[in-house]
Short mmCIF file of C-alpha atoms and ligand atoms in Angstrom, two decimals:
data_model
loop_
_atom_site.label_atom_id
_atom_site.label_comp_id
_atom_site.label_asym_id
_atom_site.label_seq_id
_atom_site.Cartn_x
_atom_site.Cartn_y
_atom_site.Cartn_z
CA UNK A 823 -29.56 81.13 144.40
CA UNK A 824 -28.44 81.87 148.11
CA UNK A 825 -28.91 79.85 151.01
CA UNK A 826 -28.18 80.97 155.01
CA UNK A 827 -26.35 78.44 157.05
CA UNK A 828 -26.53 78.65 160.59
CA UNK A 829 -24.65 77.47 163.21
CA UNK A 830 -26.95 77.44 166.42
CA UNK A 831 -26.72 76.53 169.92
CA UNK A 832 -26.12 80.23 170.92
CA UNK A 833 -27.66 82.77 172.88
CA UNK A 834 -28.37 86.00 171.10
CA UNK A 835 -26.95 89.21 172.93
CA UNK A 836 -26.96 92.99 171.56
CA UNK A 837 -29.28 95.75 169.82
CA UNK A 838 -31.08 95.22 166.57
CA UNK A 839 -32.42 98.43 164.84
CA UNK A 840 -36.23 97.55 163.29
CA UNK A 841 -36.40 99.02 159.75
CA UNK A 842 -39.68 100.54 157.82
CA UNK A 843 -42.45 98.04 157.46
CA UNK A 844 -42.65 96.15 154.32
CA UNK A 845 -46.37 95.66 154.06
CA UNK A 846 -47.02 99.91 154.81
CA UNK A 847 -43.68 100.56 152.61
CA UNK A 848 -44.83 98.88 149.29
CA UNK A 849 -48.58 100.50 149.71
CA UNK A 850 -47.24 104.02 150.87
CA UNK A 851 -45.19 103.97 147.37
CA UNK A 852 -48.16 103.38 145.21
CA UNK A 853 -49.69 106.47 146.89
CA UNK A 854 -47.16 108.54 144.26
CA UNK A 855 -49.47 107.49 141.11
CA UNK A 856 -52.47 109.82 143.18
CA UNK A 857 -50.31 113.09 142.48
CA UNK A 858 -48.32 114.74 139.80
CA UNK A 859 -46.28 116.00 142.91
CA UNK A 860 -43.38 114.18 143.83
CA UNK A 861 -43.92 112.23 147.02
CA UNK A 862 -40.78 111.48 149.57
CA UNK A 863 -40.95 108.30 151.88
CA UNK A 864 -38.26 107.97 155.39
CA UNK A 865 -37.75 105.10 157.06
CA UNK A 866 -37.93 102.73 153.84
CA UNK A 867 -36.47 99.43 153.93
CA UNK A 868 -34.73 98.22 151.26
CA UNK A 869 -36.12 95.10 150.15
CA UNK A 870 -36.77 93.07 147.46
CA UNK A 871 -41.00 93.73 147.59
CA UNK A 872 -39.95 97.81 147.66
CA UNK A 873 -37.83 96.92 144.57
CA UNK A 874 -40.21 94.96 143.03
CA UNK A 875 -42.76 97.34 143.76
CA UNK A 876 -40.34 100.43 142.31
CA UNK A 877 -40.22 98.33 138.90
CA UNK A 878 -43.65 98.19 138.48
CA UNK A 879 -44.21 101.96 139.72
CA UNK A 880 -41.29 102.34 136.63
CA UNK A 881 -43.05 100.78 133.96
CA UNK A 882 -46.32 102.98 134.96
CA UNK A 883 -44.12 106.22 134.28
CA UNK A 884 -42.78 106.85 137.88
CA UNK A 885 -39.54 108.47 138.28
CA UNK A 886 -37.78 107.28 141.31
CA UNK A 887 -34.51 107.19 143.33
CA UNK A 888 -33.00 106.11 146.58
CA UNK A 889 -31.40 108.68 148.89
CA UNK A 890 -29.46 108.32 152.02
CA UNK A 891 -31.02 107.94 155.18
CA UNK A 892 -33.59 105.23 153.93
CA UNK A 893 -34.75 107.92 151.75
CA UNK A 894 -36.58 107.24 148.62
CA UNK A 895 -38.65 110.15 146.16
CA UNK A 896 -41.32 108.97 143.69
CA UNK A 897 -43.02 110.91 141.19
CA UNK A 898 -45.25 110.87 138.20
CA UNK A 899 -46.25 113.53 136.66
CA UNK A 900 -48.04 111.73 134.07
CA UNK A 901 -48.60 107.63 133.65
CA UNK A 902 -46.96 106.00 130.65
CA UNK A 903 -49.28 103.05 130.90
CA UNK A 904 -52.32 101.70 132.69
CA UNK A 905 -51.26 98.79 132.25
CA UNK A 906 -49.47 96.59 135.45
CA UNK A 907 -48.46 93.00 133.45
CA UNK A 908 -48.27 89.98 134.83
CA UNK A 909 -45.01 89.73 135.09
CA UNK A 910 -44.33 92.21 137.44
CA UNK A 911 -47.54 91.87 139.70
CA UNK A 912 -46.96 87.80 139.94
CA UNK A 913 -43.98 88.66 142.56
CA UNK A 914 -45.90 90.16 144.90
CA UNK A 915 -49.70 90.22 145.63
CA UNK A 916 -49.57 93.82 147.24
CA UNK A 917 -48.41 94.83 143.52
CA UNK A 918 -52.33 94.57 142.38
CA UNK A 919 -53.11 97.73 144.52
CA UNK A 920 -52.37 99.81 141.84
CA UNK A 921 -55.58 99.51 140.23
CA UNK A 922 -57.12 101.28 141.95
CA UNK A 923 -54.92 104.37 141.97
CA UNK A 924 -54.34 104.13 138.30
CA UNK A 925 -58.69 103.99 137.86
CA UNK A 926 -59.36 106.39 139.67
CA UNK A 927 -56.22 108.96 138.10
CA UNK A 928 -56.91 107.88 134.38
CA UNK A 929 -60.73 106.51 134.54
CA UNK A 930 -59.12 103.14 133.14
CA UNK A 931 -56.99 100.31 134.27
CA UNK A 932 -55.45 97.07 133.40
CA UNK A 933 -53.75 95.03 136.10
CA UNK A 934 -52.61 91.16 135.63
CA UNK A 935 -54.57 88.99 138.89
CA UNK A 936 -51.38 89.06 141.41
CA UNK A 937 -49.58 86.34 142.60
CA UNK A 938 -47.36 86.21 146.43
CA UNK A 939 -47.07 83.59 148.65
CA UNK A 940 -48.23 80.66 148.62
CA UNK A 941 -50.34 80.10 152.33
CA UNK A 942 -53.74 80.23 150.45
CA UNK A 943 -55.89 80.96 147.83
CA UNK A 944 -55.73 84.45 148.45
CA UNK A 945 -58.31 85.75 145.90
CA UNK A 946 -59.33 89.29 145.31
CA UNK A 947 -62.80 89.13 145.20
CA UNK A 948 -63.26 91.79 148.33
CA UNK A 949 -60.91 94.77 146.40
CA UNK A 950 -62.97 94.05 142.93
CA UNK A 951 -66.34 94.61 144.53
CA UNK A 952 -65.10 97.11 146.33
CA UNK A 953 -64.18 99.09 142.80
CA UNK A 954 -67.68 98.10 141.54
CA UNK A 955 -69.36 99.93 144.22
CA UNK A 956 -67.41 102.71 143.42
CA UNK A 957 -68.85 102.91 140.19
CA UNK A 958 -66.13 101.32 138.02
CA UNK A 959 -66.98 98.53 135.77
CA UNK A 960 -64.69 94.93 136.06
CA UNK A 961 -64.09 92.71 133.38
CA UNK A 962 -61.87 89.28 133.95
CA UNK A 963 -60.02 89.04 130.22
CA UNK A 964 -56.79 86.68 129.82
CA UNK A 965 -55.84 86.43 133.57
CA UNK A 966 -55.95 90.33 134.03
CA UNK A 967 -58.51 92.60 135.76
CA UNK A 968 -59.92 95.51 132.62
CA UNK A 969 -61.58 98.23 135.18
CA UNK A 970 -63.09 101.33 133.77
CA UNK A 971 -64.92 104.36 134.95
CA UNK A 972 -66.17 106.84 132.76
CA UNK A 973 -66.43 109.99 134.63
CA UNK A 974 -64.72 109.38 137.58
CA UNK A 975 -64.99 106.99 140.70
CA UNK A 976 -67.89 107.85 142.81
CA UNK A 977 -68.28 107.64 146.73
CA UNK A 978 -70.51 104.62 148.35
CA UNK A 979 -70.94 102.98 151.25
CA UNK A 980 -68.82 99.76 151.70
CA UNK A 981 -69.87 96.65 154.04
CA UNK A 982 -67.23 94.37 154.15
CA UNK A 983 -67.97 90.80 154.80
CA UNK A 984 -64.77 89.92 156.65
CA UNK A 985 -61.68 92.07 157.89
CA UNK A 986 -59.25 92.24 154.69
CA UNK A 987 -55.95 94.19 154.89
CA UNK A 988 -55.68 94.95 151.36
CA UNK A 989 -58.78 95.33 150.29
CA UNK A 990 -59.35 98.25 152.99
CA UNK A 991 -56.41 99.61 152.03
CA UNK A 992 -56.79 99.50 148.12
CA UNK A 993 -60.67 100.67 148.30
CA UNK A 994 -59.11 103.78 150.56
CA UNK A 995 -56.73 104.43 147.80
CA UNK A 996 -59.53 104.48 144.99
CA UNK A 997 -62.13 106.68 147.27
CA UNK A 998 -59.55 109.55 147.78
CA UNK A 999 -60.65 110.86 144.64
CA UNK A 1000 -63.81 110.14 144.32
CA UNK A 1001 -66.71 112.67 144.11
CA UNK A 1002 -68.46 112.17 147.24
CA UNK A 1003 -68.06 110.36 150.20
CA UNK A 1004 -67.35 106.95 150.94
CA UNK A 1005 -68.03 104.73 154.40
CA UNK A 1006 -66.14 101.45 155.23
CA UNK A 1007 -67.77 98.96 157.54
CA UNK A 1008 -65.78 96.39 159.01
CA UNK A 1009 -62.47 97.87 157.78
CA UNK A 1010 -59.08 96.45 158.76
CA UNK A 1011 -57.35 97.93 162.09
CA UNK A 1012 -54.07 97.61 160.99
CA UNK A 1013 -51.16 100.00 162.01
CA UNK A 1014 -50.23 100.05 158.07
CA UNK A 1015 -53.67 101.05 157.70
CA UNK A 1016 -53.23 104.24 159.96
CA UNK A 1017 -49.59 105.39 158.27
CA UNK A 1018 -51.68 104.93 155.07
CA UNK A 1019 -54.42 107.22 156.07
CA UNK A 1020 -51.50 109.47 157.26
CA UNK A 1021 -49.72 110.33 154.37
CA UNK A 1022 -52.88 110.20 152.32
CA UNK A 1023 -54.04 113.22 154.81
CA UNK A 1024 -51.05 114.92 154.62
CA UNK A 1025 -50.88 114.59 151.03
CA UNK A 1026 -54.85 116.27 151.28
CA UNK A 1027 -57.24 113.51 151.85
CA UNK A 1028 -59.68 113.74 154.11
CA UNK A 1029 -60.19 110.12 155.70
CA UNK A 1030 -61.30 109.86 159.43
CA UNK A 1031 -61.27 106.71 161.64
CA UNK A 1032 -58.65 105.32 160.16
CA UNK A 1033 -57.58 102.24 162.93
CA UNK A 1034 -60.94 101.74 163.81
CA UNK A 1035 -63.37 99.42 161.65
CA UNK A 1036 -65.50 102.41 160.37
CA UNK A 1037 -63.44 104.89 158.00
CA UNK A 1038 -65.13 107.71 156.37
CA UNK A 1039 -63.55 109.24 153.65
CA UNK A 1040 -64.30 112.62 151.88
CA UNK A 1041 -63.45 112.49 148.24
CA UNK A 1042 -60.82 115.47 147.41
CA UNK A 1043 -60.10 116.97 143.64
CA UNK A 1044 -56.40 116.79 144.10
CA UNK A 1045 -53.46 114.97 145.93
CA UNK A 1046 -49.96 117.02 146.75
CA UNK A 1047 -46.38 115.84 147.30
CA UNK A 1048 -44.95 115.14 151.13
CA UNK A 1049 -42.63 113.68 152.94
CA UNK A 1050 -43.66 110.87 155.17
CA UNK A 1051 -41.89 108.27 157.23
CA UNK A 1052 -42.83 104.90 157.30
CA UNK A 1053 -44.30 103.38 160.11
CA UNK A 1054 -41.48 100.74 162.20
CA UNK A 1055 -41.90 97.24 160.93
CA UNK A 1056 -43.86 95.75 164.17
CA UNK A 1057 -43.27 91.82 162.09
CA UNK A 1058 -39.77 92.36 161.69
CA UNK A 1059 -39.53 93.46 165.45
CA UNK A 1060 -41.93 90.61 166.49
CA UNK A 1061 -39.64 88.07 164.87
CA UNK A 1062 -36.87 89.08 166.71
CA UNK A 1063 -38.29 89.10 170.09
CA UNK A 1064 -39.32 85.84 169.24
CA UNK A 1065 -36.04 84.78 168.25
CA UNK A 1066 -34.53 86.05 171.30
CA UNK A 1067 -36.92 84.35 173.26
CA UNK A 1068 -36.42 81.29 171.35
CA UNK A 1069 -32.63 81.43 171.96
CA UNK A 1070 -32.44 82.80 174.98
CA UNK A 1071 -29.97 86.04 175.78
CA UNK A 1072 -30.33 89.34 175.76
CA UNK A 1073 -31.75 91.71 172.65
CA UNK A 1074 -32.66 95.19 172.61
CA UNK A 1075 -35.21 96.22 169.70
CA UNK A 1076 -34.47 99.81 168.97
CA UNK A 1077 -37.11 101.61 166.81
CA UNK A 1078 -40.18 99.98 167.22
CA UNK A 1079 -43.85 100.72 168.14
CA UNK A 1080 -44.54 98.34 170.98
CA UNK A 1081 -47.94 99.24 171.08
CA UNK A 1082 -48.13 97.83 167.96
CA UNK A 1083 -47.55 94.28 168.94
CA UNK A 1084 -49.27 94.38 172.21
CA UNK A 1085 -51.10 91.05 171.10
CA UNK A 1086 -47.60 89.58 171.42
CA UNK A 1087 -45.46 90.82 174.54
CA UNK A 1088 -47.92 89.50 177.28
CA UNK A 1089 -47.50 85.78 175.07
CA UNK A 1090 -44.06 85.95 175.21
CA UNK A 1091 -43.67 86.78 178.55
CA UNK A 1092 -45.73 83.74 179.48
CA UNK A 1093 -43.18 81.34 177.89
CA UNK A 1094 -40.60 82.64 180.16
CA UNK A 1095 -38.69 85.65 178.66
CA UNK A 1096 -38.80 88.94 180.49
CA UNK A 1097 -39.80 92.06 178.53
CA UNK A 1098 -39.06 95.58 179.35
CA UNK A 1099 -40.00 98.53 177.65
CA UNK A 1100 -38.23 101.57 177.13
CA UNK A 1101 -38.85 104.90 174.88
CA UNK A 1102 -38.34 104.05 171.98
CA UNK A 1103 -36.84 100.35 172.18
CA UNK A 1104 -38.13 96.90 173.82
CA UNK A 1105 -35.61 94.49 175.58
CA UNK A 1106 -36.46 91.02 175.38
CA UNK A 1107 -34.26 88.53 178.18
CA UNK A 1108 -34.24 84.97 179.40
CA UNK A 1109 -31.58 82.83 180.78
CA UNK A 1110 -30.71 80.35 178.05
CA UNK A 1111 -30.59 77.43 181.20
CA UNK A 1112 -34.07 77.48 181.58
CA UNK A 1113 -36.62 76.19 179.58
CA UNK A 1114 -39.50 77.90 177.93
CA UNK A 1115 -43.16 77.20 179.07
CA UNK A 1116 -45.86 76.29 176.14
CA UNK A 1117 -48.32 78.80 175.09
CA UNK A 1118 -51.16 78.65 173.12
CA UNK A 1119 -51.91 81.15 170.51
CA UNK A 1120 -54.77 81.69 167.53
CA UNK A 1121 -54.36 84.18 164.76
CA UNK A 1122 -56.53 86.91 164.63
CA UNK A 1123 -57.13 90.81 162.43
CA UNK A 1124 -55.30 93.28 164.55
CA UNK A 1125 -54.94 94.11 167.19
CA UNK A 1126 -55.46 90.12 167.67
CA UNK A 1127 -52.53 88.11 166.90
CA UNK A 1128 -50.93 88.48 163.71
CA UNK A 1129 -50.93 85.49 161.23
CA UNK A 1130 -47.41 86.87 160.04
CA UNK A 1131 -46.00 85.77 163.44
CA UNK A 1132 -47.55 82.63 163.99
CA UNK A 1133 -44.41 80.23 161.91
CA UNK A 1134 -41.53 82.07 164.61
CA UNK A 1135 -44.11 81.75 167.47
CA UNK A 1136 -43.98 78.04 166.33
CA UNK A 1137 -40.53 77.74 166.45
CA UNK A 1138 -40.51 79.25 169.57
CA UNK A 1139 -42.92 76.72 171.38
CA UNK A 1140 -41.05 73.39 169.22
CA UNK A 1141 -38.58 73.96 172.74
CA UNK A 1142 -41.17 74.22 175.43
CA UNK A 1143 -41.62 72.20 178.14
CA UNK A 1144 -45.01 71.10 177.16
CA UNK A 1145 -47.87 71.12 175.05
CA UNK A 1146 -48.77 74.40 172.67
CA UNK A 1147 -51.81 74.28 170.61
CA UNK A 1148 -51.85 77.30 167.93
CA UNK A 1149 -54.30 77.74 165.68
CA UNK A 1150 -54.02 80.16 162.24
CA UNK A 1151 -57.50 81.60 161.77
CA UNK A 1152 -56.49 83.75 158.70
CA UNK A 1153 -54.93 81.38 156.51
CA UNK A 1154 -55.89 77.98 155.10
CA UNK A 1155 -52.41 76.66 154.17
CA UNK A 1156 -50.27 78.71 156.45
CA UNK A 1157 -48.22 75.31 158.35
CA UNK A 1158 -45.83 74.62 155.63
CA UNK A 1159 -42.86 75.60 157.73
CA UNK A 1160 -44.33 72.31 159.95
CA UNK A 1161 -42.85 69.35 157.97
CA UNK A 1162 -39.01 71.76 157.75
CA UNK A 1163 -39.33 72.50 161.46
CA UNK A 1164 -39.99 68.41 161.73
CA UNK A 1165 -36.64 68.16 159.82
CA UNK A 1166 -35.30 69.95 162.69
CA UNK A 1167 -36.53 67.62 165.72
CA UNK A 1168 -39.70 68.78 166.34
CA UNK A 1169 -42.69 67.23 167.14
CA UNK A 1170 -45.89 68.65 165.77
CA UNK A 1171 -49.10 67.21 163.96
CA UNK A 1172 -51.14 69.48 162.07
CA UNK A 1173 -54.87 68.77 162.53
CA UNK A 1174 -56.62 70.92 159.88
CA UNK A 1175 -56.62 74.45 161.26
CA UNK A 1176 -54.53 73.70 164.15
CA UNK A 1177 -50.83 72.54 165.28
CA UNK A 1178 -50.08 70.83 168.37
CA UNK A 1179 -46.74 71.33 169.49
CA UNK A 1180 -45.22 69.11 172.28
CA UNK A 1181 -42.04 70.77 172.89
CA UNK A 1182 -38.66 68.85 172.61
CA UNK A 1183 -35.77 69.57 174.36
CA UNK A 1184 -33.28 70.45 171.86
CA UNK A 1185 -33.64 70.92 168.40
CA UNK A 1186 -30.73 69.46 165.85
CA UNK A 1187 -29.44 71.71 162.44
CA UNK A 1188 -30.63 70.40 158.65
CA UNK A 1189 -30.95 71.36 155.56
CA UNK A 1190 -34.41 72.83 155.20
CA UNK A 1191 -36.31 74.81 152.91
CA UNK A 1192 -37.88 78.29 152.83
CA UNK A 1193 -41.89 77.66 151.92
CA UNK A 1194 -42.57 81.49 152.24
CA UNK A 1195 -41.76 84.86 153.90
CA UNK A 1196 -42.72 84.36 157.27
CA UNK A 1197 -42.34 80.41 157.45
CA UNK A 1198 -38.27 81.37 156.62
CA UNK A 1199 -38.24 83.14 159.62
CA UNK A 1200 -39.16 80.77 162.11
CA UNK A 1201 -36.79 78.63 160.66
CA UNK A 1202 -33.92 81.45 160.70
CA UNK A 1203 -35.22 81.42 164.71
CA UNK A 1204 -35.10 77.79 164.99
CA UNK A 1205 -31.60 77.65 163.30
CA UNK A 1206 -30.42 79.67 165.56
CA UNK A 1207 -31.46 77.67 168.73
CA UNK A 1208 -30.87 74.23 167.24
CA UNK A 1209 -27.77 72.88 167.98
CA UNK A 1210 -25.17 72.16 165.00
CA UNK A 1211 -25.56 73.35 161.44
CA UNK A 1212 -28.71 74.12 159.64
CA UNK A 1213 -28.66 75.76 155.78
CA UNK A 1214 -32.17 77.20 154.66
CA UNK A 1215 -32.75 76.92 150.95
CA UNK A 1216 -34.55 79.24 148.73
CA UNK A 1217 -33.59 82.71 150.84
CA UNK A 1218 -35.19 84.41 147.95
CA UNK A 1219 -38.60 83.96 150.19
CA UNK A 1220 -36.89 85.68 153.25
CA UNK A 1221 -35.16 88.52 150.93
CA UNK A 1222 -38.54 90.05 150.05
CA UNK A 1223 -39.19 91.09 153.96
CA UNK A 1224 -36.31 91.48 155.76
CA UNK A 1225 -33.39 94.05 155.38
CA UNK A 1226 -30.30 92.07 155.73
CA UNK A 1227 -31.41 89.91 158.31
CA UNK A 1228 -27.71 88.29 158.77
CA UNK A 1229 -26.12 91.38 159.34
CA UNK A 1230 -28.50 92.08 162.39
CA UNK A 1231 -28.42 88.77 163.64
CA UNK A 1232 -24.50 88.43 163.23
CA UNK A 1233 -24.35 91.56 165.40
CA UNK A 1234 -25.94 89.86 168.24
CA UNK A 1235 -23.40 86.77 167.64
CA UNK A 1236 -25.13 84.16 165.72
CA UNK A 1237 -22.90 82.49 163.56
CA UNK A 1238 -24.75 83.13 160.53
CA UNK A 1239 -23.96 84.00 156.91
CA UNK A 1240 -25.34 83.56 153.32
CA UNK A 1241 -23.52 81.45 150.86
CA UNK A 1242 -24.47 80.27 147.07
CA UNK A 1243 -25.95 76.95 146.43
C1 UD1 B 176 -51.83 91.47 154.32
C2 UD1 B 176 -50.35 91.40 154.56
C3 UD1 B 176 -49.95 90.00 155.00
C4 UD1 B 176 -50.78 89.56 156.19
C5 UD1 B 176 -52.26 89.74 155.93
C6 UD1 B 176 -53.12 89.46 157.14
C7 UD1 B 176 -49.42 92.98 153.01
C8 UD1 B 176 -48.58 93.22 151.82
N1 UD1 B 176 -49.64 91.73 153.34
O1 UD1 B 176 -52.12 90.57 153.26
O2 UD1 B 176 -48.56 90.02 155.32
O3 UD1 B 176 -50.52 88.19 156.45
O4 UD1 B 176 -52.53 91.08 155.50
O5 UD1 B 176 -52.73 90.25 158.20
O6 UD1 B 176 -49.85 93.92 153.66
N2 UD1 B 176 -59.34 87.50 151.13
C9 UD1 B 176 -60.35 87.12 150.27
N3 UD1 B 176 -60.70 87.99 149.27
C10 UD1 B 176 -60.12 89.19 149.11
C11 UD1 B 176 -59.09 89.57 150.00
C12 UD1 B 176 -58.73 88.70 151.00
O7 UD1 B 176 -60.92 86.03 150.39
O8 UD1 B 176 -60.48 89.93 148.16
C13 UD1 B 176 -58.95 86.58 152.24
C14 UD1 B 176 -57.51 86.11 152.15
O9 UD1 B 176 -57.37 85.00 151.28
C15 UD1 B 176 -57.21 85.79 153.60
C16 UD1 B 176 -58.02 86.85 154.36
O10 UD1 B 176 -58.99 87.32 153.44
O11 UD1 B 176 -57.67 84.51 153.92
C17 UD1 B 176 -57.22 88.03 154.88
O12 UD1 B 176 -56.45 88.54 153.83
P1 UD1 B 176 -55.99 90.06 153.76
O13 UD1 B 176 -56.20 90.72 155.08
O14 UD1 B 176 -56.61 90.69 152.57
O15 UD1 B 176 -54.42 89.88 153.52
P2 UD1 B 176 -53.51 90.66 152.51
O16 UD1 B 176 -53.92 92.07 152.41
O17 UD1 B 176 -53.36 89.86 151.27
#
């Protein structure tokens, strides 16, 4: 196993280059198992979720390769299974939106109950319903989901009873080709949503309103082969601004949406850093010498504040001058990185759904451990500002979302590299 050892006390200075979000990347790929036309993606990111993903999409008959450029083609003309075991869903909870794909291309599915992190009980009673109302019918047998449909998925209208990324997305998968339309109420907003409803048009689906909580979507007979390019990864560029902020210095973020993180910039300006806006890039500044002001923050569906960037916003207020109360609305066990970023000379007490964090003014290196994706990320961000050496355990966590994440950082001079345990 590898672990990242970080020597901190530095300011980071230099350009980092945002790769193709994870969370549209590993939903855009299933999209291939909706046409017997081979399906290009741009702008992928090369991760272990894509890879776990492209193993699954394998054992389901998909023929796939990497190309240069980020480039990577899927296709399958026909399904070898309909089948997704557990032992390639448990890896990644995204991994169980292939049911509905598979239902609604061979009328039949069977797809193990997924696993992911761990910040929550994350069930998936919201995409199941969702199936049933488009006429399929679930069985629960031996910890895997049996789905059938004779004759086809059929359009309906969906209410849903709270904002769910992956239900939205999954139920837009499964109504593409339906007969008949289908109607989404209180749908997810997400920008992975809207590069989802993209290629799915392009491809020849007719889904409007996509971004907006009420999606209509106009069941099609058949799907074709495109090429599409990802959408920029807005956590990945979020947790660097943070951890520039954090450090202090000077970063530019070069292909990134900033109007997709517009929930974050006016935040981080009011802990002190400076951020400018270019094109095509965002520059995040702040003089090292000064210290950062608190800021409270709660977690919210998009285009609130997203619960994948509440650990580095953390990490970012453990060094303010002051008091930060931030509360995660969207998780119920999403403070693990607390008791590591504790290890590091922080002071925060979790109350329930809420951390209070009374900033300290220097944080010391430790050993710590990666809890899960995101939490390894504030503590890459914390590393990086606390003074002496910190090693983060269990790297595996952070592998699954970000594309070599010491490489980038080294560029901007943090003394950082990955070792074996
Ligand atoms: C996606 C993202 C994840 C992000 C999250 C919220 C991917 C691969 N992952 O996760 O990084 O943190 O959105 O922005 O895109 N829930 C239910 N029943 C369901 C579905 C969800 O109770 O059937 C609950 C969840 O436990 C959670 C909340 O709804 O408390 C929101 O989850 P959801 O938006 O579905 O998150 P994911 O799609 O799993």
């Amino acid at each position: 196993m590898d672990k990242i050892v970080i020597t901190g006390g530095r300011a980071l200075k230099g350009e980092i280059e945002i790769s193709g979000a994870k969370n549209s990347a590993i939903k855009l790929m299933a999209l291939c198992l909706l046409t017997d036309e081979p399906l290009e993606l741009t702008n992928m990111p090369d991760l272990m979720d894509t890879r776990s993903m492209a193993q699954l999409l394998e054992h389901l008959g998909v023929k796939h390769a990497r190309g240069p450029g980020a480039r990577m083609t899927l296709h399958a003309p026909d399904l070898a299974h309909t089948e997704a075991p557990y032992d390639l869903v448990r890896k990644m909870r995204a991994s169980f939106n292939v049911l509905g794909p598979i239902l609604s291309r061979e009328h039949k599915a069977r797809v193990s109950l997924p696993g992911g992190c761990a910040i929550g009980a994350r069930p998936v009673d919201l995409h199941l319903k969702a199936m049933e109302s488009l006429g399929a019918k679930i069985d629960l047998v031996d910890g895997y989901v049996v789905a059938t449909a004779k004759g086809g998925l059929k359009g309906a209208e969906i209410t849903f009873p709270f904002v769910s990324v992956g239900a939205t997305e999954h139920t837009m998968m499964a109504a593409v080709l339906a007969k008949g339309e289908t109607v989404l109420y209180n749908a997810a907003r997400e920008p992975e949503i809207i590069d989802l409803a993209n290629c799915l048009n392009a491809m020849g689906a007719q889904i409007v309103g996509a971004g907006r909580s009420e999606i209509r979507i106009n069941g099609v007979d058949k799907l074709s082969g495109v090429s599409h390019a990802v959408v920029p990864d807005r956590i990945e560029a979020g947790t660097y601004a943070l951890a520039a902020a954090t450090t202090g210095g000077k970063v530019r973020l070069a292909n990134v949406r900033s109007d997709h993180l517009g929930a974050l910039w006016p935040l981080i300006a009011q802990a002190g850093a400076k951020v400018t806006m270019d094109e095509t890039g965002v520059v995040i500044e702040r003089n090292p010498k000064s210290r950062l002001r608190p800021v409270d923050v709660e977690t919210q569906a998009y285009p609130g504040f997203p619960t994948d960037l509440q650990a580095q916003f953390m990490a970012m207020c453990c060094l303010a001058d002051g008091v930060s109360i931030i509360r995660e609305n969207i998780f119920e066990n999403r403070f693990m990185h607390c008791p590591e970023l504790i290890r590091l000379g922080a002071n925060i007490k979790v109350t329930g759904r809420e951390a209070i964090v009374r900033g300290v003014k220097e944080l010391r290196g430790a050993p710590v451990m990666a809890t899960d994706l995101r939490a390894s990320a504030s503590l890459i961000a914390a590393g990086l500002a606390a003074h002496g050496e910190t090693s983060i355990s269990r790297v595996y966590h952070l592998d699954r979302g970000f594309e070599h994440i010491e490489v980038k950082l080294g560029n901007c001079g943090a003394r950082i590299k990955r070792m074996k345990e």
